[in-house]
Short mmCIF file of C-alpha atoms and ligand atoms in Angstrom, two decimals:
data_model
loop_
_atom_site.label_atom_id
_atom_site.label_comp_id
_atom_site.label_asym_id
_atom_site.label_seq_id
_atom_site.Cartn_x
_atom_site.Cartn_y
_atom_site.Cartn_z
CA MET U 1 -15.15 9.68 -20.76
CA THR U 2 -18.63 8.18 -20.58
CA LEU U 3 -19.54 7.22 -17.07
CA ILE U 4 -20.71 3.67 -16.59
CA ASP U 5 -22.19 2.48 -13.33
CA THR U 6 -20.46 -0.71 -12.24
CA ARG U 7 -21.86 -1.14 -8.76
CA THR U 8 -25.18 -1.69 -7.05
CA PRO U 9 -25.81 0.63 -4.13
CA GLU U 10 -25.47 -1.18 -0.82
CA ALA U 11 -26.79 -0.03 2.53
CA LYS U 12 -23.43 -0.35 4.28
CA ARG U 13 -21.81 2.14 1.91
CA LEU U 14 -24.54 4.79 2.01
CA ILE U 15 -24.50 7.84 4.21
CA SER U 16 -27.72 9.21 5.60
CA GLY U 17 -28.55 12.84 5.28
CA ALA U 18 -31.50 14.82 6.64
CA THR U 19 -33.61 13.96 3.59
CA GLY U 20 -32.58 10.34 3.01
CA ASP U 21 -29.61 8.26 1.89
CA TRP U 22 -26.76 9.35 -0.37
CA GLU U 23 -24.15 7.44 -2.29
CA ILE U 24 -20.60 8.78 -2.71
CA ILE U 25 -18.94 8.38 -6.12
CA ILE U 26 -15.15 8.59 -6.26
CA GLY U 27 -12.66 8.49 -9.13
CA LEU U 28 -8.94 9.05 -8.62
CA GLU U 29 -6.16 10.44 -10.75
CA VAL U 30 -2.95 9.17 -9.15
CA HIS U 31 0.37 10.72 -10.05
CA ALA U 32 3.16 8.22 -9.58
CA GLN U 33 6.75 9.31 -10.06
CA VAL U 34 8.53 6.88 -12.35
CA THR U 35 11.54 5.14 -10.83
CA SER U 36 14.36 6.08 -13.19
CA GLN U 37 17.82 7.59 -12.89
CA ALA U 38 17.08 10.42 -15.30
CA LYS U 39 14.12 12.63 -16.21
CA LEU U 40 11.55 11.93 -18.93
CA PHE U 41 13.18 14.05 -21.64
CA SER U 42 16.59 14.98 -20.22
CA GLY U 43 19.60 13.33 -18.61
CA ALA U 44 19.31 15.27 -15.32
CA SER U 45 19.17 13.23 -12.12
CA THR U 46 15.92 12.48 -10.32
CA ALA U 47 17.53 11.93 -6.89
CA PHE U 48 15.35 13.06 -4.00
CA GLY U 49 16.64 15.61 -1.53
CA ALA U 50 19.25 17.37 -3.67
CA PRO U 51 19.89 21.08 -2.98
CA PRO U 52 17.46 23.34 -4.90
CA ASN U 53 18.19 23.53 -8.63
CA ALA U 54 21.05 21.00 -8.45
CA ASN U 55 19.30 18.61 -10.86
CA VAL U 56 18.37 20.92 -13.70
CA SER U 57 19.55 20.51 -17.27
CA LEU U 58 19.14 23.14 -19.99
CA VAL U 59 16.14 21.14 -21.25
CA ASP U 60 14.45 21.22 -17.81
CA ALA U 61 15.03 24.96 -17.56
CA ALA U 62 13.50 25.33 -21.05
CA MET U 63 16.42 27.21 -22.55
CA PRO U 64 15.71 28.31 -26.13
CA GLY U 65 16.49 25.68 -28.74
CA MET U 66 16.68 22.75 -26.35
CA LEU U 67 15.04 19.56 -27.60
CA PRO U 68 13.44 16.79 -25.56
CA VAL U 69 14.72 13.23 -26.05
CA ILE U 70 12.57 10.44 -24.66
CA ASN U 71 14.11 8.34 -21.87
CA GLU U 72 13.44 4.72 -22.84
CA GLU U 73 13.58 3.51 -19.26
CA CYS U 74 10.53 5.65 -18.43
CA VAL U 75 8.66 4.12 -21.36
CA LYS U 76 9.49 0.63 -20.11
CA GLN U 77 8.35 1.52 -16.61
CA ALA U 78 5.02 2.79 -17.93
CA ILE U 79 4.50 -0.42 -19.93
CA ARG U 80 5.41 -2.57 -16.92
CA THR U 81 2.93 -0.66 -14.80
CA GLY U 82 0.26 -1.04 -17.48
CA LEU U 83 0.86 -4.79 -17.48
CA GLY U 84 0.59 -4.85 -13.69
CA LEU U 85 -2.78 -3.09 -14.00
CA LYS U 86 -3.93 -5.76 -16.48
CA ALA U 87 -4.34 -2.97 -18.97
CA GLU U 88 -4.26 -2.63 -22.69
CA ILE U 89 -0.86 -1.38 -23.93
CA ASN U 90 -1.08 1.00 -26.87
CA HIS U 91 1.63 0.36 -29.44
CA LYS U 92 1.36 3.92 -30.62
CA SER U 93 0.96 6.91 -28.32
CA VAL U 94 1.40 10.64 -28.76
CA PHE U 95 2.95 13.36 -26.61
CA ASP U 96 0.99 16.61 -26.45
CA ARG U 97 1.67 20.05 -25.09
CA LYS U 98 -0.70 21.09 -22.32
CA ASN U 99 -0.37 24.85 -22.22
CA TYR U 100 -0.61 26.88 -19.07
CA PHE U 101 1.37 29.56 -17.31
CA TYR U 102 2.91 28.89 -13.96
CA PRO U 103 6.12 30.32 -12.49
CA ASP U 104 7.47 26.82 -11.84
CA LEU U 105 6.72 25.65 -15.38
CA PRO U 106 9.52 27.23 -17.44
CA GLN U 107 8.38 25.79 -20.79
CA GLY U 108 4.98 27.40 -20.46
CA TYR U 109 3.52 23.98 -21.18
CA GLN U 110 3.68 20.49 -19.78
CA ILE U 111 4.48 17.60 -22.12
CA SER U 112 1.77 15.06 -21.44
CA GLN U 113 -0.37 12.57 -23.34
CA PHE U 114 -3.93 13.47 -24.13
CA LYS U 115 -5.91 11.60 -26.76
CA GLN U 116 -3.51 8.70 -27.24
CA PRO U 117 -2.02 7.55 -23.94
CA ILE U 118 0.54 4.75 -23.70
CA VAL U 119 -1.79 2.58 -21.61
CA GLY U 120 -5.55 2.12 -21.98
CA GLU U 121 -8.20 0.35 -19.92
CA GLY U 122 -7.32 -2.04 -17.12
CA LYS U 123 -8.47 -3.14 -13.70
CA VAL U 124 -7.34 -3.56 -10.14
CA ILE U 125 -8.78 -5.97 -7.58
CA VAL U 126 -8.99 -4.21 -4.23
CA SER U 127 -9.54 -5.91 -0.87
CA VAL U 128 -11.55 -3.61 1.34
CA GLY U 129 -11.59 -4.33 5.05
CA PRO U 130 -11.43 -5.95 7.46
CA ASP U 131 -14.94 -5.05 8.67
CA ARG U 132 -16.16 -5.65 12.22
CA GLN U 133 -16.47 -9.37 11.51
CA GLY U 134 -12.86 -9.47 10.27
CA GLU U 135 -13.99 -10.02 6.68
CA PHE U 136 -12.46 -8.53 3.53
CA GLU U 137 -14.57 -7.69 0.50
CA ASP U 138 -12.97 -7.71 -2.95
CA ILE U 139 -14.08 -4.97 -5.34
CA GLU U 140 -12.90 -4.27 -8.86
CA VAL U 141 -11.80 -0.75 -9.77
CA GLY U 142 -11.56 0.00 -13.46
CA ILE U 143 -8.55 1.85 -14.86
CA GLU U 144 -9.39 4.37 -17.55
CA ARG U 145 -5.85 5.04 -18.75
CA LEU U 146 -2.24 5.60 -17.76
CA HIS U 147 -0.21 8.28 -19.48
CA LEU U 148 3.30 9.67 -19.18
CA GLU U 149 3.87 13.33 -18.42
CA GLN U 150 6.39 15.76 -16.98
CA ASP U 151 6.31 16.97 -13.40
CA ALA U 152 6.55 20.71 -12.75
CA GLY U 153 9.00 22.56 -10.50
CA LYS U 154 8.18 23.90 -7.07
CA SER U 155 7.50 27.49 -6.04
CA MET U 156 8.70 28.39 -2.57
CA HIS U 157 6.92 31.31 -0.97
CA ASP U 158 8.38 31.02 2.52
CA GLN U 159 12.05 31.75 1.80
CA HIS U 160 11.96 35.52 1.54
CA ALA U 161 9.71 38.34 2.74
CA THR U 162 8.96 39.85 -0.64
CA MET U 163 10.11 37.31 -3.22
CA SER U 164 9.17 33.81 -4.27
CA TYR U 165 11.84 31.27 -5.10
CA VAL U 166 11.63 28.43 -7.55
CA ASP U 167 13.22 24.97 -7.39
CA LEU U 168 13.30 23.16 -10.73
CA ASN U 169 14.68 19.84 -9.47
CA ARG U 170 11.39 18.12 -10.18
CA SER U 171 10.85 19.93 -13.45
CA GLY U 172 10.72 17.28 -16.16
CA VAL U 173 10.72 14.27 -13.86
CA ALA U 174 8.58 11.49 -15.36
CA LEU U 175 5.16 10.90 -13.87
CA MET U 176 2.63 8.23 -14.66
CA GLU U 177 -0.88 9.56 -14.30
CA ILE U 178 -3.14 6.63 -13.52
CA VAL U 179 -6.81 7.54 -13.99
CA SER U 180 -9.44 5.31 -12.41
CA LYS U 181 -13.05 4.97 -13.43
CA PRO U 182 -15.54 6.41 -10.95
CA ASP U 183 -15.88 2.98 -9.34
CA MET U 184 -15.31 3.70 -5.66
CA ARG U 185 -18.18 4.25 -3.25
CA SER U 186 -16.59 5.13 0.10
CA ALA U 187 -13.49 6.66 1.65
CA ASP U 188 -12.42 3.18 2.74
CA GLU U 189 -12.63 1.88 -0.81
CA ALA U 190 -10.58 4.80 -2.13
CA LYS U 191 -7.95 4.34 0.58
CA ALA U 192 -7.75 0.61 -0.14
CA TYR U 193 -7.44 1.34 -3.87
CA VAL U 194 -4.50 3.72 -3.42
CA THR U 195 -2.88 1.29 -1.01
CA LYS U 196 -3.22 -1.49 -3.58
CA LEU U 197 -1.91 0.70 -6.38
CA ARG U 198 1.10 1.58 -4.24
CA THR U 199 1.71 -2.09 -3.50
CA ILE U 200 1.57 -2.95 -7.20
CA VAL U 201 4.03 -0.24 -8.28
CA ARG U 202 6.36 -1.17 -5.44
CA TYR U 203 6.31 -4.85 -6.43
CA LEU U 204 6.99 -3.78 -10.01
CA GLY U 205 9.70 -1.35 -8.96
CA THR U 206 8.19 1.30 -11.23
CA CYS U 207 7.54 3.91 -8.49
CA ASP U 208 8.85 3.93 -4.93
CA GLY U 209 5.39 4.85 -3.64
CA ASN U 210 6.77 7.19 -0.96
CA MET U 211 3.88 9.56 -0.43
CA ASP U 212 5.74 11.70 2.11
CA GLU U 213 8.35 12.47 -0.54
CA GLY U 214 5.63 13.28 -3.07
CA SER U 215 6.37 10.23 -5.24
CA LEU U 216 2.71 9.26 -5.18
CA ARG U 217 -0.15 11.72 -4.84
CA ALA U 218 -3.78 11.75 -5.82
CA ASP U 219 -6.34 14.11 -7.28
CA VAL U 220 -9.57 12.97 -5.68
CA ASN U 221 -12.83 13.41 -7.62
CA VAL U 222 -15.93 13.26 -5.45
CA SER U 223 -19.62 13.55 -6.21
CA VAL U 224 -22.77 12.38 -4.44
CA ARG U 225 -26.10 11.12 -5.70
CA ARG U 226 -29.23 9.38 -4.52
CA PRO U 227 -28.53 5.61 -4.41
CA GLY U 228 -28.49 4.28 -7.96
CA GLY U 229 -29.52 7.66 -9.43
CA GLU U 230 -27.84 9.92 -11.98
CA PHE U 231 -24.16 10.77 -11.47
CA GLY U 232 -23.81 14.15 -9.75
CA THR U 233 -21.46 17.05 -10.45
CA ARG U 234 -17.98 16.31 -9.13
CA CYS U 235 -15.37 18.36 -7.36
CA GLU U 236 -11.72 17.54 -7.75
CA ILE U 237 -9.48 17.80 -4.69
CA LYS U 238 -5.93 18.36 -5.91
CA ASN U 239 -2.70 16.75 -4.82
CA VAL U 240 -3.63 14.87 -1.68
CA ASN U 241 -0.44 13.29 -0.39
CA SER U 242 -1.35 10.74 2.25
CA ILE U 243 -3.80 7.88 2.39
CA ARG U 244 -5.30 9.15 5.61
CA PHE U 245 -5.84 12.60 4.09
CA ILE U 246 -7.53 11.02 1.06
CA GLY U 247 -10.07 9.43 3.41
CA GLN U 248 -10.59 12.65 5.37
CA ALA U 249 -10.93 14.75 2.22
CA ILE U 250 -13.59 12.41 0.79
CA ASP U 251 -15.65 12.30 3.96
CA TYR U 252 -15.53 16.06 4.37
CA GLU U 253 -16.28 16.75 0.73
CA ALA U 254 -19.21 14.31 0.59
CA ARG U 255 -20.81 15.90 3.65
CA ARG U 256 -20.26 19.38 2.23
CA GLN U 257 -21.95 18.45 -1.04
CA ILE U 258 -24.84 16.68 0.68
CA ALA U 259 -25.47 19.73 2.88
CA ILE U 260 -25.62 21.97 -0.20
CA LEU U 261 -27.95 19.63 -2.11
CA GLU U 262 -30.25 19.08 0.85
CA ASP U 263 -30.45 22.82 1.18
CA GLY U 264 -31.77 23.01 -2.38
CA GLY U 265 -28.45 24.28 -3.79
CA LYS U 266 -26.33 22.89 -6.59
CA ILE U 267 -22.70 21.77 -6.78
CA ASP U 268 -20.31 23.89 -8.82
CA GLN U 269 -17.74 21.81 -10.65
CA GLU U 270 -14.53 23.11 -9.17
CA THR U 271 -10.98 22.34 -8.17
CA ARG U 272 -10.50 22.28 -4.41
CA LEU U 273 -7.66 21.95 -1.92
CA PHE U 274 -7.54 19.82 1.20
CA ASP U 275 -6.26 21.52 4.35
CA PRO U 276 -4.87 18.78 6.61
CA ASN U 277 -4.77 21.08 9.64
CA LYS U 278 -8.46 21.84 9.46
CA GLY U 279 -9.56 18.56 7.86
CA GLU U 280 -11.49 20.64 5.30
CA THR U 281 -11.52 21.21 1.57
CA ARG U 282 -11.74 24.70 0.14
CA SER U 283 -12.28 26.13 -3.28
CA MET U 284 -9.18 26.87 -5.37
CA ARG U 285 -10.60 27.67 -8.80
CA SER U 286 -13.50 26.75 -11.02
CA LYS U 287 -12.82 23.59 -13.01
CA GLU U 288 -10.69 24.08 -16.12
CA GLU U 289 -11.73 22.22 -19.26
CA ALA U 290 -9.47 20.38 -21.67
CA HIS U 291 -9.96 23.09 -24.31
CA ASP U 292 -8.55 25.67 -21.90
CA TYR U 293 -5.18 23.99 -22.27
CA ARG U 294 -5.01 24.19 -26.07
CA TYR U 295 -3.58 20.69 -26.30
CA PHE U 296 -1.68 19.93 -29.50
CA PRO U 297 0.84 17.20 -30.46
CA ASP U 298 4.34 18.24 -29.43
CA PRO U 299 6.16 19.04 -32.69
CA ASP U 300 9.53 18.21 -31.08
CA LEU U 301 8.57 14.59 -30.44
CA LEU U 302 7.60 11.80 -32.80
CA PRO U 303 4.74 9.53 -31.82
CA LEU U 304 5.99 6.79 -29.51
CA GLU U 305 5.83 3.41 -31.25
CA PHE U 306 6.88 -0.13 -30.34
CA ASP U 307 5.73 -3.64 -31.26
CA GLN U 308 4.19 -6.50 -29.31
CA ALA U 309 7.58 -8.27 -29.03
CA TYR U 310 8.82 -5.28 -27.04
CA VAL U 311 5.86 -5.58 -24.66
CA ASP U 312 6.24 -9.37 -24.42
CA ALA U 313 9.89 -9.05 -23.42
CA LEU U 314 8.92 -6.74 -20.56
CA ALA U 315 6.00 -8.99 -19.57
CA LYS U 316 8.32 -11.98 -19.35
CA ASP U 317 10.49 -10.26 -16.75
CA LEU U 318 7.72 -8.99 -14.48
CA PRO U 319 7.99 -10.12 -10.87
CA GLU U 320 5.18 -12.06 -9.21
CA LEU U 321 2.51 -9.49 -8.25
CA PRO U 322 0.56 -9.37 -4.98
CA ASP U 323 -2.64 -11.09 -6.24
CA ALA U 324 -0.68 -13.99 -7.72
CA LYS U 325 1.53 -14.24 -4.66
CA LYS U 326 -1.51 -14.28 -2.38
CA ALA U 327 -3.14 -17.07 -4.40
CA ARG U 328 0.07 -19.07 -4.27
CA LEU U 329 0.54 -18.66 -0.51
CA ILE U 330 -3.03 -19.88 -0.01
CA SER U 331 -2.85 -22.82 -2.38
CA SER U 332 0.68 -24.07 -1.83
CA LEU U 333 1.33 -23.20 1.82
CA GLY U 334 -2.24 -23.58 3.04
CA LEU U 335 -2.39 -20.08 4.55
CA SER U 336 -5.72 -18.44 5.32
CA THR U 337 -6.88 -15.64 3.02
CA TYR U 338 -6.51 -13.25 5.93
CA ASP U 339 -2.90 -14.20 6.67
CA ALA U 340 -1.95 -14.25 2.99
CA SER U 341 -3.51 -10.79 2.51
CA ILE U 342 -1.41 -9.35 5.32
CA LEU U 343 1.79 -10.98 4.11
CA VAL U 344 1.51 -9.74 0.52
CA SER U 345 0.28 -6.25 1.37
CA GLU U 346 3.80 -4.87 1.50
CA LYS U 347 6.53 -6.07 -0.78
CA ALA U 348 9.14 -5.94 1.97
CA VAL U 349 6.94 -8.04 4.29
CA ALA U 350 6.33 -10.60 1.54
CA GLU U 351 10.07 -10.87 0.87
CA TYR U 352 10.81 -11.26 4.55
CA PHE U 353 8.14 -13.93 4.92
CA GLU U 354 9.30 -15.91 1.93
CA LYS U 355 12.84 -16.06 3.29
CA VAL U 356 11.54 -17.33 6.64
CA ALA U 357 9.16 -19.82 5.04
CA ALA U 358 11.69 -21.28 2.60
CA GLY U 359 11.99 -24.99 3.42
CA ARG U 360 9.90 -24.59 6.59
CA ASP U 361 6.34 -25.02 7.81
CA GLY U 362 4.54 -22.15 6.04
CA LYS U 363 1.75 -21.76 8.58
CA LEU U 364 4.15 -21.66 11.50
CA ALA U 365 6.31 -19.14 9.64
CA ALA U 366 3.20 -17.04 8.88
CA ASN U 367 2.18 -17.03 12.55
CA TRP U 368 5.60 -15.90 13.66
CA VAL U 369 5.91 -13.19 11.04
CA ILE U 370 2.39 -11.82 11.55
CA ASN U 371 1.90 -12.15 15.29
CA ASP U 372 5.39 -11.86 16.67
CA LEU U 373 7.49 -9.95 14.18
CA LEU U 374 4.88 -7.53 12.80
CA GLY U 375 3.38 -7.20 16.27
CA ALA U 376 6.74 -6.23 17.76
CA LEU U 377 7.56 -3.88 14.87
CA ASN U 378 4.22 -2.19 15.30
CA LYS U 379 4.77 -1.72 19.00
CA ALA U 380 8.27 -0.35 18.43
CA GLY U 381 7.06 1.90 15.60
CA LYS U 382 9.61 0.36 13.23
CA GLY U 383 9.31 -0.63 9.57
CA ILE U 384 10.29 -4.10 8.41
CA GLU U 385 13.42 -2.68 6.72
CA ASN U 386 14.72 -1.95 10.23
CA ALA U 387 13.61 -5.19 11.86
CA PRO U 388 16.15 -6.12 14.56
CA VAL U 389 15.47 -9.82 13.88
CA SER U 390 16.53 -10.99 10.42
CA PRO U 391 14.68 -13.66 8.42
CA ASP U 392 17.57 -16.05 9.09
CA GLN U 393 17.35 -15.47 12.81
CA LEU U 394 13.58 -15.94 12.89
CA GLY U 395 13.96 -19.03 10.71
CA ALA U 396 16.43 -20.47 13.23
CA VAL U 397 13.99 -19.87 16.10
CA ILE U 398 11.32 -21.77 14.16
CA ASP U 399 13.75 -24.62 13.40
CA LEU U 400 14.55 -24.92 17.11
CA ILE U 401 10.84 -25.29 17.91
CA LYS U 402 10.27 -27.79 15.11
CA GLU U 403 13.13 -30.05 16.15
CA GLY U 404 11.94 -29.96 19.76
CA THR U 405 15.01 -28.15 21.12
CA ILE U 406 12.86 -25.39 22.64
CA SER U 407 9.19 -25.14 23.55
CA GLY U 408 6.89 -22.60 21.92
CA LYS U 409 6.91 -20.62 25.12
CA ILE U 410 10.69 -20.47 25.38
CA ALA U 411 10.74 -19.51 21.71
CA LYS U 412 8.92 -16.28 22.60
CA ASP U 413 11.61 -15.49 25.18
CA LEU U 414 14.32 -16.37 22.69
CA PHE U 415 12.73 -14.08 20.11
CA GLU U 416 12.86 -11.22 22.59
CA VAL U 417 16.51 -11.87 23.36
CA VAL U 418 17.38 -11.93 19.66
CA TRP U 419 15.31 -8.76 19.15
CA SER U 420 17.05 -6.78 21.86
CA GLU U 421 20.54 -8.26 21.91
CA GLY U 422 20.99 -9.93 18.52
CA GLY U 423 23.03 -13.12 18.10
CA ASP U 424 22.68 -16.61 16.74
CA PRO U 425 19.50 -18.18 18.21
CA ARG U 426 21.06 -21.66 18.30
CA GLN U 427 24.06 -20.46 20.28
CA LEU U 428 21.85 -18.39 22.58
CA VAL U 429 19.82 -21.49 23.44
CA GLU U 430 23.06 -23.26 24.41
CA SER U 431 24.68 -20.43 26.31
CA ARG U 432 21.54 -19.45 28.23
CA GLY U 433 20.38 -22.97 29.00
CA MET U 434 17.06 -22.53 27.24
CA LYS U 435 16.95 -26.07 25.91
CA GLN U 436 13.76 -27.97 26.37
CA VAL U 437 13.98 -30.75 28.93
CA THR U 438 12.93 -33.98 27.23
CA ASP U 439 14.68 -36.16 29.77
CA THR U 440 11.68 -37.90 31.37
CA GLY U 441 13.59 -38.55 34.59
CA ALA U 442 13.95 -34.83 35.27
CA ILE U 443 10.35 -34.11 34.27
CA GLU U 444 9.09 -36.97 36.42
CA LYS U 445 10.91 -35.54 39.41
CA ALA U 446 9.21 -32.17 38.90
CA VAL U 447 5.81 -33.81 38.48
CA ASP U 448 6.26 -35.83 41.68
CA GLU U 449 7.19 -32.70 43.61
CA VAL U 450 4.12 -30.79 42.47
CA ILE U 451 1.85 -33.74 43.23
CA SER U 452 3.19 -34.33 46.73
CA ALA U 453 2.99 -30.63 47.57
CA ASN U 454 -0.70 -30.42 46.60
CA PRO U 455 -2.66 -33.37 47.96
CA ASP U 456 -5.97 -31.43 47.96
CA LYS U 457 -5.59 -30.58 44.27
CA VAL U 458 -4.86 -34.26 43.55
CA GLU U 459 -8.22 -35.18 45.06
CA GLN U 460 -9.97 -32.56 42.95
CA ALA U 461 -8.21 -33.67 39.76
CA ARG U 462 -9.30 -37.25 40.23
CA ALA U 463 -12.92 -36.05 40.41
CA LYS U 464 -12.48 -33.53 37.64
CA PRO U 465 -9.84 -34.58 35.02
CA THR U 466 -9.65 -31.12 33.41
CA MET U 467 -7.77 -30.07 36.57
CA ALA U 468 -4.76 -31.89 35.11
CA GLY U 469 -4.04 -28.69 33.22
CA TRP U 470 -3.28 -26.95 36.50
CA PHE U 471 -0.59 -29.54 37.28
CA VAL U 472 0.91 -29.18 33.82
CA GLY U 473 1.08 -25.44 34.37
CA GLN U 474 2.80 -25.84 37.74
CA VAL U 475 5.38 -28.24 36.33
CA MET U 476 6.09 -25.92 33.41
CA LYS U 477 6.58 -23.10 35.88
CA ALA U 478 8.86 -25.18 38.06
CA THR U 479 11.02 -26.05 35.07
CA GLY U 480 11.18 -22.49 33.81
CA GLY U 481 9.06 -23.42 30.79
CA LYS U 482 11.74 -25.76 29.54
CA ALA U 483 9.96 -29.08 30.01
CA ASN U 484 8.51 -30.66 26.90
CA PRO U 485 4.77 -29.89 27.33
CA GLN U 486 3.64 -33.17 25.78
CA ALA U 487 5.86 -35.22 28.08
CA VAL U 488 4.59 -33.26 31.11
CA ASN U 489 1.01 -33.80 30.06
CA ASP U 490 1.48 -37.54 29.63
CA LEU U 491 3.27 -37.93 32.95
CA VAL U 492 0.78 -35.85 34.93
CA LYS U 493 -2.11 -37.93 33.62
CA ALA U 494 -0.32 -41.19 34.28
CA LYS U 495 0.62 -40.21 37.83
CA LEU U 496 -2.85 -38.94 38.68
CA GLY U 497 -4.34 -42.01 37.08
CA ILE U 498 -6.68 -40.08 34.82
CA GLU U 499 -7.40 -40.42 31.11
P1 LIG S 501 -10.24 15.63 -15.86
O1 LIG S 501 -8.89 15.28 -16.41
O2 LIG S 501 -10.84 16.82 -16.47
O3 LIG S 501 -10.24 15.74 -14.38
P2 LIG S 501 -11.28 12.95 -16.50
O4 LIG S 501 -12.37 12.59 -17.46
O5 LIG S 501 -9.91 12.50 -16.83
O6 LIG S 501 -11.30 14.50 -16.27
O7 LIG S 501 -11.76 12.33 -15.14
C1 LIG S 501 -11.07 12.52 -14.00
C2 LIG S 501 -11.53 11.60 -12.90
O8 LIG S 501 -12.83 11.95 -12.45
C3 LIG S 501 -11.60 10.14 -13.26
O9 LIG S 501 -10.88 9.43 -12.28
C4 LIG S 501 -13.08 9.81 -13.17
O10 LIG S 501 -13.28 8.50 -12.69
C5 LIG S 501 -13.57 10.80 -12.18
N1 LIG S 501 -15.00 11.15 -12.33
C6 LIG S 501 -15.65 11.45 -13.45
N2 LIG S 501 -16.94 11.74 -13.18
C7 LIG S 501 -17.10 11.63 -11.85
C8 LIG S 501 -18.21 11.82 -10.96
N3 LIG S 501 -19.39 12.19 -11.36
N4 LIG S 501 -17.99 11.63 -9.64
C9 LIG S 501 -16.79 11.27 -9.18
N5 LIG S 501 -15.72 11.07 -9.96
C10 LIG S 501 -15.86 11.25 -11.28
MG1 LIG S 502 -8.47 15.84 -13.37
#
């Protein structure tokens, strides 16, 4: 791959060393496990968490004479993902054997795609931020290619004192390797890129994106150079399995390389490992080259071919993706870019929001979902899948505010009741007497009481009309927050004789 510089160095992304500024260059190879019932070339299950070696067919165990048969669903998933990455779909692609020995690779080779991948160049728009001013910056990360390949099994060295065990459940599971161009310039950009990629595959339903289950992991390529100078030698940090670790690995690796270069040394191109306990990377082996693998087209598999109609049919059924959804929330509901970005960032949040917003005031719904629901979930350490308040319940709370049955303040209390005890918000308002008092007679009585109890404040308010707010507050308090704030405001001003 020829490296093309797509970015201008910017001060905020540079790191300063002892001898001047440095720019970090990052390119990622993300392995995303394809969502499918069966493996790439066998009918064995892909279910996570099965007992060791429960999901292994004769093909996955590489028994002599077994033949791979392509799983069409995996092909469709790769095409869908390619479309989601705005990438070129190759109507003809070829499966190759990548030869290497590993105890958890029974075939002695991995079936992958080398020169002719199923998906070619594409791009992803990544929002990086927010920065200290609360601003997001959109950058474009180029996609080099996406290819299909088999996952390997897993060696287990901690099961026995003198022996290693092997679990072949993952052997043959379909992976999409998504290779980016070296377009990222900071750990934050790389983290935002992986986050965006995960969002896209989750919207598409092509990978579950669960990094803690190993469904999405990244090989992180890092090099450093003087701002705008020649690309430097890269190191590749293998199999980093959390977004936080990706950031830590990049920062550590960049500093390590800068220290070597500033010391007059040179970077060896090598494969490294990230140790999450130490927050360090360490050398694993010197970089292998493509020719080391003796790639050749797999003689058991024909080239994979389909026509444009096949691609078009898949394109027609794609769900709305985060960028499009964000644009729509901004243009049709009038949401701010910031709010829309938060709401689309997770598929489950977007779905929740859209249920709440359906037929309601979009901005009000956005405020409630972002500030109240997400705020409470955050505090409780819960994901939206386990939200104690359903979209219907939150929608009902919003309806009650809109129709004037409860005040905004009471709505917060109601939300808490629904959160901790459940129930129908409308019935709760009835049974707990939370209804807003709009009866002016009752409000007037409360206003009169506050006024007669505070003659000194009345004097002050006449001299300084902003004091009226104090009276409004007292009346709201006296009515347990149930008085209609507008009615209180009007009455207070009228009684005090101020504008
Ligand atoms: P390989 O498969 O041998 O690792 P690739 O050409 O597929 O090689 O590139 C792997 C990744 O390395 C790509 O994501 C690419 O963007 C990235 N990359 C290439 N050169 C550099 C560099 N100088 N610095 C950082 N990343 C790089
Ligand atoms: Mg690589």
